[in-house]
JSON list of C-alpha atoms in Angstrom, two decimals:
[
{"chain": "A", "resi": 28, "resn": "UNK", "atom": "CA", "xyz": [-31.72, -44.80, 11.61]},
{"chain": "A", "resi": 29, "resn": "UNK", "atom": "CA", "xyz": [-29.22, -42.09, 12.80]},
{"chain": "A", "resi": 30, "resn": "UNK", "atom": "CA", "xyz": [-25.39, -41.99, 12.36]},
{"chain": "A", "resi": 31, "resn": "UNK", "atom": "CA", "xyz": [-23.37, -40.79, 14.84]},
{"chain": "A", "resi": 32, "resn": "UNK", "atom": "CA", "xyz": [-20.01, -38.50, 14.22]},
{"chain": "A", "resi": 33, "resn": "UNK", "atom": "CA", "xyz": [-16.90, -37.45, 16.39]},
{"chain": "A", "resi": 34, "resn": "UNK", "atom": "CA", "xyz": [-16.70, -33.51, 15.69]},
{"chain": "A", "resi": 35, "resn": "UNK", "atom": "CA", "xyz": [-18.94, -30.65, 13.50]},
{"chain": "A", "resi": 36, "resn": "UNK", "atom": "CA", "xyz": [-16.49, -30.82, 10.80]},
{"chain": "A", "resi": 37, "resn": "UNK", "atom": "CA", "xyz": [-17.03, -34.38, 10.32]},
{"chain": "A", "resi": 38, "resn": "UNK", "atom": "CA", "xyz": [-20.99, -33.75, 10.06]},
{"chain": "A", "resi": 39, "resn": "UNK", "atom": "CA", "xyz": [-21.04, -31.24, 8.09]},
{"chain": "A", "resi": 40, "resn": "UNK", "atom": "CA", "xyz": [-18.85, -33.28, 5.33]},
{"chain": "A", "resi": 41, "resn": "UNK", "atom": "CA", "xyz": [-20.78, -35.88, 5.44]},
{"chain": "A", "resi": 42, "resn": "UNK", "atom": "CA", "xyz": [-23.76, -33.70, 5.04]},
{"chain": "A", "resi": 43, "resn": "UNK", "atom": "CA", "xyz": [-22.17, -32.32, 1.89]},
{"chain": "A", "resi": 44, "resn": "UNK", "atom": "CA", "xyz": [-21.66, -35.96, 1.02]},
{"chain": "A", "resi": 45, "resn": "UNK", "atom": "CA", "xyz": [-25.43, -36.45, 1.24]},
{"chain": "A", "resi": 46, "resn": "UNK", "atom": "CA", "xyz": [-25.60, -37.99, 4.33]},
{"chain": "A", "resi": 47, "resn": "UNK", "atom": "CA", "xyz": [-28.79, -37.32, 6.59]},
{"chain": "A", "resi": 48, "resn": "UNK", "atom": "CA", "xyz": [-29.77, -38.11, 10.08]},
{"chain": "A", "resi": 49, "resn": "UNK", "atom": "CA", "xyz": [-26.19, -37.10, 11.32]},
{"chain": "A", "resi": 50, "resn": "UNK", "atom": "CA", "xyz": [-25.65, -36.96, 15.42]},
{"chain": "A", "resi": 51, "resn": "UNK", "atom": "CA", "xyz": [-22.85, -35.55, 17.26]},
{"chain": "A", "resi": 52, "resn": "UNK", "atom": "CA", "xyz": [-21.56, -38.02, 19.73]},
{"chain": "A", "resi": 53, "resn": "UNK", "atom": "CA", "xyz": [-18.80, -35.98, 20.82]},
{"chain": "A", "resi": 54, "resn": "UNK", "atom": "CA", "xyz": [-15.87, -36.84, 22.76]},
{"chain": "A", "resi": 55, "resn": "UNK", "atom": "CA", "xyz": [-15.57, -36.43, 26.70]},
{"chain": "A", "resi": 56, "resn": "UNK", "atom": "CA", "xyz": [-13.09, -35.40, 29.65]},
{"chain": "A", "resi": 57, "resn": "UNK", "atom": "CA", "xyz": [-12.52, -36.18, 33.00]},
{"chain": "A", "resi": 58, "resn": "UNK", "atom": "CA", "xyz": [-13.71, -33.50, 34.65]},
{"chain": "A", "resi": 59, "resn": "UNK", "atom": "CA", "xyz": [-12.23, -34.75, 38.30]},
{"chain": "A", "resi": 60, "resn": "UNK", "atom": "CA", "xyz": [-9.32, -35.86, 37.43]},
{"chain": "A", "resi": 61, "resn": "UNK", "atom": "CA", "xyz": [-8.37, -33.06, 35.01]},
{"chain": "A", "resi": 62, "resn": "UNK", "atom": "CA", "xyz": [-8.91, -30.09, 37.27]},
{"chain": "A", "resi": 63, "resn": "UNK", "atom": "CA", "xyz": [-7.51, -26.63, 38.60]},
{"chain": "A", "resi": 64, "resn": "UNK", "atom": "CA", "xyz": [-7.80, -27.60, 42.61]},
{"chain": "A", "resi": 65, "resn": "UNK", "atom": "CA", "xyz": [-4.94, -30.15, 41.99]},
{"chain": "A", "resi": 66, "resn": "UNK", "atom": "CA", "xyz": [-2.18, -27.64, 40.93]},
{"chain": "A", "resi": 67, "resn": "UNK", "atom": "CA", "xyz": [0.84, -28.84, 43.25]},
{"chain": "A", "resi": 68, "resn": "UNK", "atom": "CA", "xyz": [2.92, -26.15, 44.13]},
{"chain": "A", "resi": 69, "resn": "UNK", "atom": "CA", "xyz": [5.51, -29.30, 45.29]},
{"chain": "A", "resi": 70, "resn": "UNK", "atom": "CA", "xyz": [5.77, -30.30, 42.04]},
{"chain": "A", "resi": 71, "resn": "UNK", "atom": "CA", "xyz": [5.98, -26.57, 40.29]},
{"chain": "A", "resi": 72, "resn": "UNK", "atom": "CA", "xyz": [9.15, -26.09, 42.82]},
{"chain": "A", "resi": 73, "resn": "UNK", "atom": "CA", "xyz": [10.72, -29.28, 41.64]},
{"chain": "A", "resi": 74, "resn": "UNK", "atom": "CA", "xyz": [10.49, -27.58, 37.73]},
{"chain": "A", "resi": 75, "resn": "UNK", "atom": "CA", "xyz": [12.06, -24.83, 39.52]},
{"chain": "A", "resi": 76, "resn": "UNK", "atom": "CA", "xyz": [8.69, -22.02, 39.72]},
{"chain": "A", "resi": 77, "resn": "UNK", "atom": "CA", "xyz": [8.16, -20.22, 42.20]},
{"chain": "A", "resi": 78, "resn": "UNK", "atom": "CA", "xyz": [4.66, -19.03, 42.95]},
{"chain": "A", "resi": 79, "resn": "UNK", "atom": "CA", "xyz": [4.90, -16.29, 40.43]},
{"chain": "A", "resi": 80, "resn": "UNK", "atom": "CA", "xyz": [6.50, -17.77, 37.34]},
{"chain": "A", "resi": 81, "resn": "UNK", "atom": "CA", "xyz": [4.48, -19.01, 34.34]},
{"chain": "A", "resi": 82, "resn": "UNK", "atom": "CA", "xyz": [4.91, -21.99, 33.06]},
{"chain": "A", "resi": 83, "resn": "UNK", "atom": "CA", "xyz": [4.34, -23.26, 29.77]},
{"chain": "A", "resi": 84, "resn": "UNK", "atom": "CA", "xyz": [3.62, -27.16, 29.18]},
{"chain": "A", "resi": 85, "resn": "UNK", "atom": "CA", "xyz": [3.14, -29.83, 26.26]},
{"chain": "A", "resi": 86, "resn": "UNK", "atom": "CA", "xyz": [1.97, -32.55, 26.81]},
{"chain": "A", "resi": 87, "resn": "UNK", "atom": "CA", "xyz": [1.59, -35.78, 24.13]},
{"chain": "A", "resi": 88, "resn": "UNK", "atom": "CA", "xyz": [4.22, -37.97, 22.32]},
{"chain": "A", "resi": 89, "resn": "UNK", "atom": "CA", "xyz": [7.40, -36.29, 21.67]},
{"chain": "A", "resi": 90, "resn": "UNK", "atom": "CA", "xyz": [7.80, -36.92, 18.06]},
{"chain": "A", "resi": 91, "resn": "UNK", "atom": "CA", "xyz": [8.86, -35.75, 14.74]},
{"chain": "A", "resi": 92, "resn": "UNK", "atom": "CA", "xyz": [5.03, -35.18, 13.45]},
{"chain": "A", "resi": 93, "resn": "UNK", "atom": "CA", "xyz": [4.16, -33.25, 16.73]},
{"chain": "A", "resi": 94, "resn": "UNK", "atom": "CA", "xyz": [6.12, -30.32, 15.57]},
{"chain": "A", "resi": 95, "resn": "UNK", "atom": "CA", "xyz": [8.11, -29.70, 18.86]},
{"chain": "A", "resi": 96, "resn": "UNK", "atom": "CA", "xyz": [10.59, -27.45, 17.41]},
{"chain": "A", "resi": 97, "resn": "UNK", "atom": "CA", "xyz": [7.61, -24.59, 17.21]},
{"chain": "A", "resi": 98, "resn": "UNK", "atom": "CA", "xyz": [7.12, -25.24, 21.06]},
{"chain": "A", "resi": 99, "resn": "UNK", "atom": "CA", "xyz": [11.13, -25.02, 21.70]},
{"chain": "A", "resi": 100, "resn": "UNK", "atom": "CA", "xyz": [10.67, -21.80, 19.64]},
{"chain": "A", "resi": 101, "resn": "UNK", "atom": "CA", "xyz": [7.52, -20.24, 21.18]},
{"chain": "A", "resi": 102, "resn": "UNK", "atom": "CA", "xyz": [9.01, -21.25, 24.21]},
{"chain": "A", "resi": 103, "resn": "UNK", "atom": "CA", "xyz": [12.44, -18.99, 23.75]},
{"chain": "A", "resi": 104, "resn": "UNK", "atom": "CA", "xyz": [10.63, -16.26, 22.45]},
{"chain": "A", "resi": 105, "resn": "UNK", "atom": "CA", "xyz": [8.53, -16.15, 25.56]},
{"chain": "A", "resi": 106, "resn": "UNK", "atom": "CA", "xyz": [11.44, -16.04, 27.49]},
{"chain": "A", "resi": 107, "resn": "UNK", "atom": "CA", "xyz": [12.43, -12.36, 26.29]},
{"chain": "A", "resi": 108, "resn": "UNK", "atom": "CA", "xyz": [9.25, -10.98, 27.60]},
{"chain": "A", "resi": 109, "resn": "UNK", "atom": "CA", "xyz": [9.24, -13.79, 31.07]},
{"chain": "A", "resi": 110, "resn": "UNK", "atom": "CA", "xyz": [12.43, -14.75, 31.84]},
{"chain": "A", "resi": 111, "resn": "UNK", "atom": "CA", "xyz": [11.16, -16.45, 34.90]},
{"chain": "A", "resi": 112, "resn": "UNK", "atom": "CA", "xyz": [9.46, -18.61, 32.28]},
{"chain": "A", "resi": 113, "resn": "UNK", "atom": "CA", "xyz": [9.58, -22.57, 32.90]},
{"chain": "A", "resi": 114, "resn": "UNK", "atom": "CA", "xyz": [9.15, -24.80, 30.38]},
{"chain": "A", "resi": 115, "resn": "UNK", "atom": "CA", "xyz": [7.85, -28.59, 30.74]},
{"chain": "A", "resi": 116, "resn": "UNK", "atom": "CA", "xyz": [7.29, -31.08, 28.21]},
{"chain": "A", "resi": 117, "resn": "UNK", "atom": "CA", "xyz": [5.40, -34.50, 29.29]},
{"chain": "A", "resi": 118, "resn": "UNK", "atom": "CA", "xyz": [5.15, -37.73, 27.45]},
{"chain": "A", "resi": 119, "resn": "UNK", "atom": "CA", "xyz": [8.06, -40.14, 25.51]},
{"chain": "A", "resi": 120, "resn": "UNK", "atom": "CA", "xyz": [8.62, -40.34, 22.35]},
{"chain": "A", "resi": 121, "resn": "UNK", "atom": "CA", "xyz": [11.33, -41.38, 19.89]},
{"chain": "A", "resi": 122, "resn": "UNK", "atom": "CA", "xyz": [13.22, -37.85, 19.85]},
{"chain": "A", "resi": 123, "resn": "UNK", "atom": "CA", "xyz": [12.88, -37.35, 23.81]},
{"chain": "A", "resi": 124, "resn": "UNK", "atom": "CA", "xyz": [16.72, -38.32, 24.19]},
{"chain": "A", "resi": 125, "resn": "UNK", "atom": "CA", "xyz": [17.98, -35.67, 21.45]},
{"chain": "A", "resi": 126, "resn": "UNK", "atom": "CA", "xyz": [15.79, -33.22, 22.38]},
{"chain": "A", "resi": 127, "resn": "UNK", "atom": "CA", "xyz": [16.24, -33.55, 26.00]},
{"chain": "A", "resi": 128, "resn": "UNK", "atom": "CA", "xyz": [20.00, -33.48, 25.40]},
{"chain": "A", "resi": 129, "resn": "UNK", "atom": "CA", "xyz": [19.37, -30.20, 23.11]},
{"chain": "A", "resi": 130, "resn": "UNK", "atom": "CA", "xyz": [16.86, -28.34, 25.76]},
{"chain": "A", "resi": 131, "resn": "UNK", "atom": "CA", "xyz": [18.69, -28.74, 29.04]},
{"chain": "A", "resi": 132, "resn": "UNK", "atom": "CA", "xyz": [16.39, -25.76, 30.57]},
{"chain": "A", "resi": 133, "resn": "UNK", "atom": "CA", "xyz": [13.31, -27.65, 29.79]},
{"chain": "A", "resi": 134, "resn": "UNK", "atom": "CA", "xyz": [12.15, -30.11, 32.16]},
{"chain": "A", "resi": 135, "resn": "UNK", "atom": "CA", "xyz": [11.20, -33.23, 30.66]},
{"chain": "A", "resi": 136, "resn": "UNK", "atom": "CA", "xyz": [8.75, -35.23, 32.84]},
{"chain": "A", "resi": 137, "resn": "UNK", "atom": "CA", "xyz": [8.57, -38.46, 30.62]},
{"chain": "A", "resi": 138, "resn": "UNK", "atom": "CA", "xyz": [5.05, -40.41, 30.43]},
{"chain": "A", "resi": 139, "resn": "UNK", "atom": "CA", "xyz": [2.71, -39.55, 33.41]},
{"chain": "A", "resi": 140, "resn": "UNK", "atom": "CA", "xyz": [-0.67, -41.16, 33.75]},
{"chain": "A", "resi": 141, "resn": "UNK", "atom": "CA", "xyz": [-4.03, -40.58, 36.01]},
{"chain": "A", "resi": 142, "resn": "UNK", "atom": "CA", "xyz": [-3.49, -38.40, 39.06]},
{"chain": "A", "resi": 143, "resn": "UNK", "atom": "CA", "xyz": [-0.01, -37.70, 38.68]},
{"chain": "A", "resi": 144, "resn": "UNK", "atom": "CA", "xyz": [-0.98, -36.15, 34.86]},
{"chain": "A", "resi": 145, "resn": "UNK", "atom": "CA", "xyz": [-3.13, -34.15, 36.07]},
{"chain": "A", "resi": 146, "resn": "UNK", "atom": "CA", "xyz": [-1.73, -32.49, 38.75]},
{"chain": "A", "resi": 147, "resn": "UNK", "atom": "CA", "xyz": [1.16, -31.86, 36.03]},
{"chain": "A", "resi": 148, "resn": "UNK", "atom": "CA", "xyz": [-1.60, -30.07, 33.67]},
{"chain": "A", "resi": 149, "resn": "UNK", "atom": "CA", "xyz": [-3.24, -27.77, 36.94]},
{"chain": "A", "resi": 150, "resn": "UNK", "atom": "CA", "xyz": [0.44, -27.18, 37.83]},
{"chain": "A", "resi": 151, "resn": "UNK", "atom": "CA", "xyz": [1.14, -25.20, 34.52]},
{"chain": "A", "resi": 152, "resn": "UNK", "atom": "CA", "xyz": [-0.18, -21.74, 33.53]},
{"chain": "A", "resi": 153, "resn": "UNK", "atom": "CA", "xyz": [0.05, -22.09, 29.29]},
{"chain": "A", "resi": 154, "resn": "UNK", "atom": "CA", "xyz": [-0.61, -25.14, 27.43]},
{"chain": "A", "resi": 155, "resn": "UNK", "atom": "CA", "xyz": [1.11, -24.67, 23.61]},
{"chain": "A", "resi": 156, "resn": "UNK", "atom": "CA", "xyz": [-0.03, -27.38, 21.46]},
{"chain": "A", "resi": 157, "resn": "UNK", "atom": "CA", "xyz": [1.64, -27.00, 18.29]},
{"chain": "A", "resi": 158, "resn": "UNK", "atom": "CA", "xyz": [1.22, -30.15, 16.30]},
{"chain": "A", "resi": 159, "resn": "UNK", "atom": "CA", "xyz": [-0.58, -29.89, 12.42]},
{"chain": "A", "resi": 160, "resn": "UNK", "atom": "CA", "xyz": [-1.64, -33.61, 12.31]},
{"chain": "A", "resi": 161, "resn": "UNK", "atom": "CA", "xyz": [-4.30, -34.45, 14.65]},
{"chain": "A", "resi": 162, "resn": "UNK", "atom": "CA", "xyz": [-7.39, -36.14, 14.25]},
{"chain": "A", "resi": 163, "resn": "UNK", "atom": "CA", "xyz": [-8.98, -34.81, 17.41]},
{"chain": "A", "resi": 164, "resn": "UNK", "atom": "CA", "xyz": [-6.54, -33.84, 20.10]},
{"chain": "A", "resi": 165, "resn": "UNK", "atom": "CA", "xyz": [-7.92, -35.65, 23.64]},
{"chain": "A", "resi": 166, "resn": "UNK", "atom": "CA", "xyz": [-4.87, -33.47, 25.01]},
{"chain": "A", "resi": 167, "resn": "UNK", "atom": "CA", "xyz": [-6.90, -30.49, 24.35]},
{"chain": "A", "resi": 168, "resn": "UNK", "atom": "CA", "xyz": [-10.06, -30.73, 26.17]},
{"chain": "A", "resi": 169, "resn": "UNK", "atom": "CA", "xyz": [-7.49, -32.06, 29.11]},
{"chain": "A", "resi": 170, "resn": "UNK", "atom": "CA", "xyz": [-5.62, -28.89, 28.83]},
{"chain": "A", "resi": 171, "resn": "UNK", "atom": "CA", "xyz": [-9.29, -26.93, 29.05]},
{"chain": "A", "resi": 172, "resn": "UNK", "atom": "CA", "xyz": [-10.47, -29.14, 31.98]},
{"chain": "A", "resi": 173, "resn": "UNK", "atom": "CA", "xyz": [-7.47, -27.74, 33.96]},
{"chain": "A", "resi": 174, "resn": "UNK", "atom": "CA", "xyz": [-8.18, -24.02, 33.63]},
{"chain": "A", "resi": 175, "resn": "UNK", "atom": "CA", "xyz": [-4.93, -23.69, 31.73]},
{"chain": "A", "resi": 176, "resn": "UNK", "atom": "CA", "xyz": [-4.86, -20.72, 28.62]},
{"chain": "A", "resi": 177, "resn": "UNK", "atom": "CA", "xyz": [-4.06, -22.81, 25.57]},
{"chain": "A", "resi": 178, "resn": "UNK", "atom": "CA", "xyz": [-2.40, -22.18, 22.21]},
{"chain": "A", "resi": 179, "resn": "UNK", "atom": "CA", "xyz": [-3.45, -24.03, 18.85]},
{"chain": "A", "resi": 180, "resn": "UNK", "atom": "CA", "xyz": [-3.58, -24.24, 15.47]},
{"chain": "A", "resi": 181, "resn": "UNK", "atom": "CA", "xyz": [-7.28, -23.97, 14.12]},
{"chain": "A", "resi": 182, "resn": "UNK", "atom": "CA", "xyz": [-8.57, -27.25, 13.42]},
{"chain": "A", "resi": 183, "resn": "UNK", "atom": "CA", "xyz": [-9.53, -30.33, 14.85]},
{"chain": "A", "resi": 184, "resn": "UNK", "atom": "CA", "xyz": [-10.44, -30.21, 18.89]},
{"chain": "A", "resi": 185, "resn": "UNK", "atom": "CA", "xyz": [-9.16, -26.55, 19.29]},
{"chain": "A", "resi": 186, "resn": "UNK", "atom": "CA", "xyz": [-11.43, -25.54, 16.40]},
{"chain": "A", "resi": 187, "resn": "UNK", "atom": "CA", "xyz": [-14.36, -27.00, 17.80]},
{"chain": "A", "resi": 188, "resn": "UNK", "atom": "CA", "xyz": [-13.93, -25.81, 21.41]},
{"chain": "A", "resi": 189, "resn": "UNK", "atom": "CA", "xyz": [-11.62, -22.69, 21.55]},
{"chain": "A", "resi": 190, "resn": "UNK", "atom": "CA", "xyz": [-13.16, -19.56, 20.86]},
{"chain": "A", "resi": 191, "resn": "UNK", "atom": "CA", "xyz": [-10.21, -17.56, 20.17]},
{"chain": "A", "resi": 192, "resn": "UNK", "atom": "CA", "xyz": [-9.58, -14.59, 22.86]},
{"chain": "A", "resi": 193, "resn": "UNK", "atom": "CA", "xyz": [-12.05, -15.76, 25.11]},
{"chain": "A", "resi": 194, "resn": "UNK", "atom": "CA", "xyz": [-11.33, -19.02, 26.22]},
{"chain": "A", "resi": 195, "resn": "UNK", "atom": "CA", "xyz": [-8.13, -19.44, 24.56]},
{"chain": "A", "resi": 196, "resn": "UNK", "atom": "CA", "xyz": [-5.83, -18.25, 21.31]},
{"chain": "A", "resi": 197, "resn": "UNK", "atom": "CA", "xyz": [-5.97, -20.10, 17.84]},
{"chain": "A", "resi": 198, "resn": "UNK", "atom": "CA", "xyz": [-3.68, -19.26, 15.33]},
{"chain": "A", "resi": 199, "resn": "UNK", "atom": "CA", "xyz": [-4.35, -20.33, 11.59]},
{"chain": "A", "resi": 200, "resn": "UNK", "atom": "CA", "xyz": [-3.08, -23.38, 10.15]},
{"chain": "A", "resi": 201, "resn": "UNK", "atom": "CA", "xyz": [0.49, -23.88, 10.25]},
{"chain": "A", "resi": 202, "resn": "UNK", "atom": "CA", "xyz": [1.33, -20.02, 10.49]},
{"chain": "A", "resi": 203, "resn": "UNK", "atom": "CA", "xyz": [4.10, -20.31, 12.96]},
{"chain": "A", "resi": 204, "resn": "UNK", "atom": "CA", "xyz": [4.53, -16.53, 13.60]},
{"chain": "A", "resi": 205, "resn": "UNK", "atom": "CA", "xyz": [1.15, -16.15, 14.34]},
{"chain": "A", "resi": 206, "resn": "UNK", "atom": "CA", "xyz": [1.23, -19.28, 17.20]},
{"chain": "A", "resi": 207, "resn": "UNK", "atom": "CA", "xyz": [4.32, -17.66, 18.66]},
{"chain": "A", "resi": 208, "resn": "UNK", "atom": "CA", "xyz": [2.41, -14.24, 18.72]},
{"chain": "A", "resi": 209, "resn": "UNK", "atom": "CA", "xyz": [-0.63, -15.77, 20.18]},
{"chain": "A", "resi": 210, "resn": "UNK", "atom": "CA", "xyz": [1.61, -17.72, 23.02]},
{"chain": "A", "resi": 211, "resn": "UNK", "atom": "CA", "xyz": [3.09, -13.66, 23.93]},
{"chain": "A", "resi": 212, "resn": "UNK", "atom": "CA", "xyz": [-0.36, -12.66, 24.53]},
{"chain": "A", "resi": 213, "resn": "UNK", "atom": "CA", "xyz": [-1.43, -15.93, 26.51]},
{"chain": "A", "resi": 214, "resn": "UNK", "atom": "CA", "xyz": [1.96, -15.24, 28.96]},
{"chain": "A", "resi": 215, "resn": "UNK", "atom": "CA", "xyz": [0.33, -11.80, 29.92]},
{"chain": "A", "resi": 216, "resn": "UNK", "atom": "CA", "xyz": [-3.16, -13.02, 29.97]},
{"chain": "A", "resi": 217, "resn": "UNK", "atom": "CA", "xyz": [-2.75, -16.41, 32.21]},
{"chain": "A", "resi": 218, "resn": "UNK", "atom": "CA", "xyz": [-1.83, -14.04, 35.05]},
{"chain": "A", "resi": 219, "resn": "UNK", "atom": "CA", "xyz": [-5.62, -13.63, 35.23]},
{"chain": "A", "resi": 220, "resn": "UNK", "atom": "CA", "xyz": [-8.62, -15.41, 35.80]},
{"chain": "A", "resi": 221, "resn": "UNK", "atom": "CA", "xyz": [-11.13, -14.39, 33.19]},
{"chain": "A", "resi": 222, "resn": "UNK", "atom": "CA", "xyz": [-9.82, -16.60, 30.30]},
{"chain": "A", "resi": 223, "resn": "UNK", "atom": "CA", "xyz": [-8.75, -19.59, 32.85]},
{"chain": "A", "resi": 224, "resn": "UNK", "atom": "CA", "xyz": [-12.70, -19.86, 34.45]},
{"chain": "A", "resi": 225, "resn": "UNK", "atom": "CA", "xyz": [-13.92, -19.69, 30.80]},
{"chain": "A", "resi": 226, "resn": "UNK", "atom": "CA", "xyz": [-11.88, -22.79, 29.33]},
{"chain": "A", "resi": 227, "resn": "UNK", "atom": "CA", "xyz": [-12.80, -24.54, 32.72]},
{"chain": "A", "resi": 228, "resn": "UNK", "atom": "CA", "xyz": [-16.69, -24.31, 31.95]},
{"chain": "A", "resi": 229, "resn": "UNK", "atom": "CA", "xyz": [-15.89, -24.91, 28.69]},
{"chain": "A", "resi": 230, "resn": "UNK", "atom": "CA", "xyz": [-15.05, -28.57, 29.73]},
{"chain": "A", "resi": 231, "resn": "UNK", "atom": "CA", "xyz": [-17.70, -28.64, 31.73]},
{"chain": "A", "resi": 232, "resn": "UNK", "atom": "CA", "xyz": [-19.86, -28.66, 28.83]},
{"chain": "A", "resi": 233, "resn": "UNK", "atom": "CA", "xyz": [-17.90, -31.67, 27.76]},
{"chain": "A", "resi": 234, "resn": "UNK", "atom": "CA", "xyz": [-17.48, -33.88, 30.61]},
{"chain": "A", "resi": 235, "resn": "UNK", "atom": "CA", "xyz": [-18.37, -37.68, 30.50]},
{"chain": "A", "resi": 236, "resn": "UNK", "atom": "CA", "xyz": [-21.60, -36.86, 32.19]},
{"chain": "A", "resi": 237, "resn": "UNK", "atom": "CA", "xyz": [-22.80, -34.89, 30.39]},
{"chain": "A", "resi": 238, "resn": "UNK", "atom": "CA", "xyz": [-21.89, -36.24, 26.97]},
{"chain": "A", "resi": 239, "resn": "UNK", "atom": "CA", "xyz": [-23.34, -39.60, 27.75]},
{"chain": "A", "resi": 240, "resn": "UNK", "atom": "CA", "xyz": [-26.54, -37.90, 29.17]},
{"chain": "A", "resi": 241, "resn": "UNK", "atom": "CA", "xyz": [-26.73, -36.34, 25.62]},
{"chain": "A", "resi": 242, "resn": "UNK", "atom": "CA", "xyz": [-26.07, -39.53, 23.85]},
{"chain": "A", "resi": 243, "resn": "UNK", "atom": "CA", "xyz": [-28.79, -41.32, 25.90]},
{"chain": "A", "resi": 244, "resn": "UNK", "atom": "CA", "xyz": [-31.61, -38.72, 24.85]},
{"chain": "A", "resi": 245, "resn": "UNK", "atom": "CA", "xyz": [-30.56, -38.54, 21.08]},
{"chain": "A", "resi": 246, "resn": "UNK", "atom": "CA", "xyz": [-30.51, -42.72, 21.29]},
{"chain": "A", "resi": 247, "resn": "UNK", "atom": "CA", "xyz": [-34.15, -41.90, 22.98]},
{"chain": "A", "resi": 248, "resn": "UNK", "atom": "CA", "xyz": [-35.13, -40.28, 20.51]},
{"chain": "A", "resi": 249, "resn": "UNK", "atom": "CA", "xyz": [-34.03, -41.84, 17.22]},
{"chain": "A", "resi": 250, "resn": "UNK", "atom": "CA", "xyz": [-35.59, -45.37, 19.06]},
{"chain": "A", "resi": 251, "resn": "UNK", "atom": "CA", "xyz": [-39.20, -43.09, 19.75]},
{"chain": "A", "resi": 252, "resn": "UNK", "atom": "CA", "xyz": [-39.64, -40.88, 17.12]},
{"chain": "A", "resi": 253, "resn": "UNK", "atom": "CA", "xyz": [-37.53, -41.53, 14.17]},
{"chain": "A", "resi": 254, "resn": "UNK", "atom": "CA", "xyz": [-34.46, -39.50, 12.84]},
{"chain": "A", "resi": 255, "resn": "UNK", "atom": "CA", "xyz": [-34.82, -36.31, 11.98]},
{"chain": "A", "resi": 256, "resn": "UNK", "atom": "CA", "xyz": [-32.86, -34.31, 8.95]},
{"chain": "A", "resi": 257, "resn": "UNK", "atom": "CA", "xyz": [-30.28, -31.52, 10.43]}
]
């Protein structure tokens, strides 16, 4: 009766395909545990920031086909405007130990899961996600959840949720000088609150409640009245 897809670009491909009756079931986020009220100013001094320095975060596998030497990049470049700038990258991966050893002013947390990640996410000001291959990007709508300004390439999760200068910066696909551009502006901007409330409500549109509430009425509806043609 009804098919249900991941993201809008999905639908409308399939709807070019000829496929009808199409349904966004979209993907959710903790809401509670990914959240501004747990930034730990404990763990911030342990990365070595103060109250006042900005710090920028990744957080995912640490990996050739995540593009981490744009983040080491946008991350040194940031430093010549904020030299107070910290830098944190969270999660394991097969080039951790070579990158670690490269990037001794980068804190490297390793894997962190439930409370402890998200107190890392609400402890950071600038979330720079510059991988190309995603098919979603859960690490996204995390990043959003925690009031944090983000940087991303235009497609997949950031596409669908980030409108650019308002509740966060896209830069297009794979142009590097742009992201690195973008990531200058977000150093000034995360100083404030406008853009930080606005990717918070943002996942608020998203969270689990809400997306299953939305997945219950469209099941509703499909069982009582039939598809209907977007």
């Amino acid at each position: 009766l009804a098919t249900f897809v991941p993201t809008e670009d999905t639908r409308s491909q399939l709807f070019e395909m000829g496929f009808r009756n199409l349904k966004l079931m979209g993907r959710g986020v903790d809401t509670r545990l990914f959240d501004p009220a747990h930034r730990d100013r404990a763990l911030r001094a342990s990365w070595g920031a103060e109250d006042g320095d900005p710090v920028a975060i990744y957080v995912g596998r640490v990996a050739s086909e995540k593009n981490m030497p744009l983040f080491f990049r946008t991350v040194a470049s940031l430093r010549e405007i904020e030299p107070r700038m910290k830098a944190v990258v969270v999660g394991d991966g097969p080039e951790r130990r070579a990158l670690q050893d490269a990037h001794p002013d980068v804190v490297f947390a390793g894997m962190q899961k439930g409370e402890a990640l998200g107190r890392h996410y609400a402890s950071a000001d600038v979330f720079l996600f510059p991988s190309t291959t995603e098919t979603f990007g859960n690490v996204v709508t995390e990043a959003l959840a925690s009031g944090l300004v983000i940087v991303a390439f235009d497609y997949a999760a950031p596409r669908q949720y980030i409108r650019s200068d308002i509740n966060g910066f896209l830069a297009p696909m794979r142009d590097e000088d742009c992201f690195v551009a973008k990531a200058r502006l977000a150093v000034a901007i995360s100083r404030y609150p406008t853009m930080k409330l606005a990717a918070r409500e943002t996942a608020m549109k998203i969270s689990w409640d809400v997306v299953m509430d939305r997945f219950e009425q469209d099941l509703m509806e499909v069982l009582e009245h039939g598809p209907k043609e977007i």
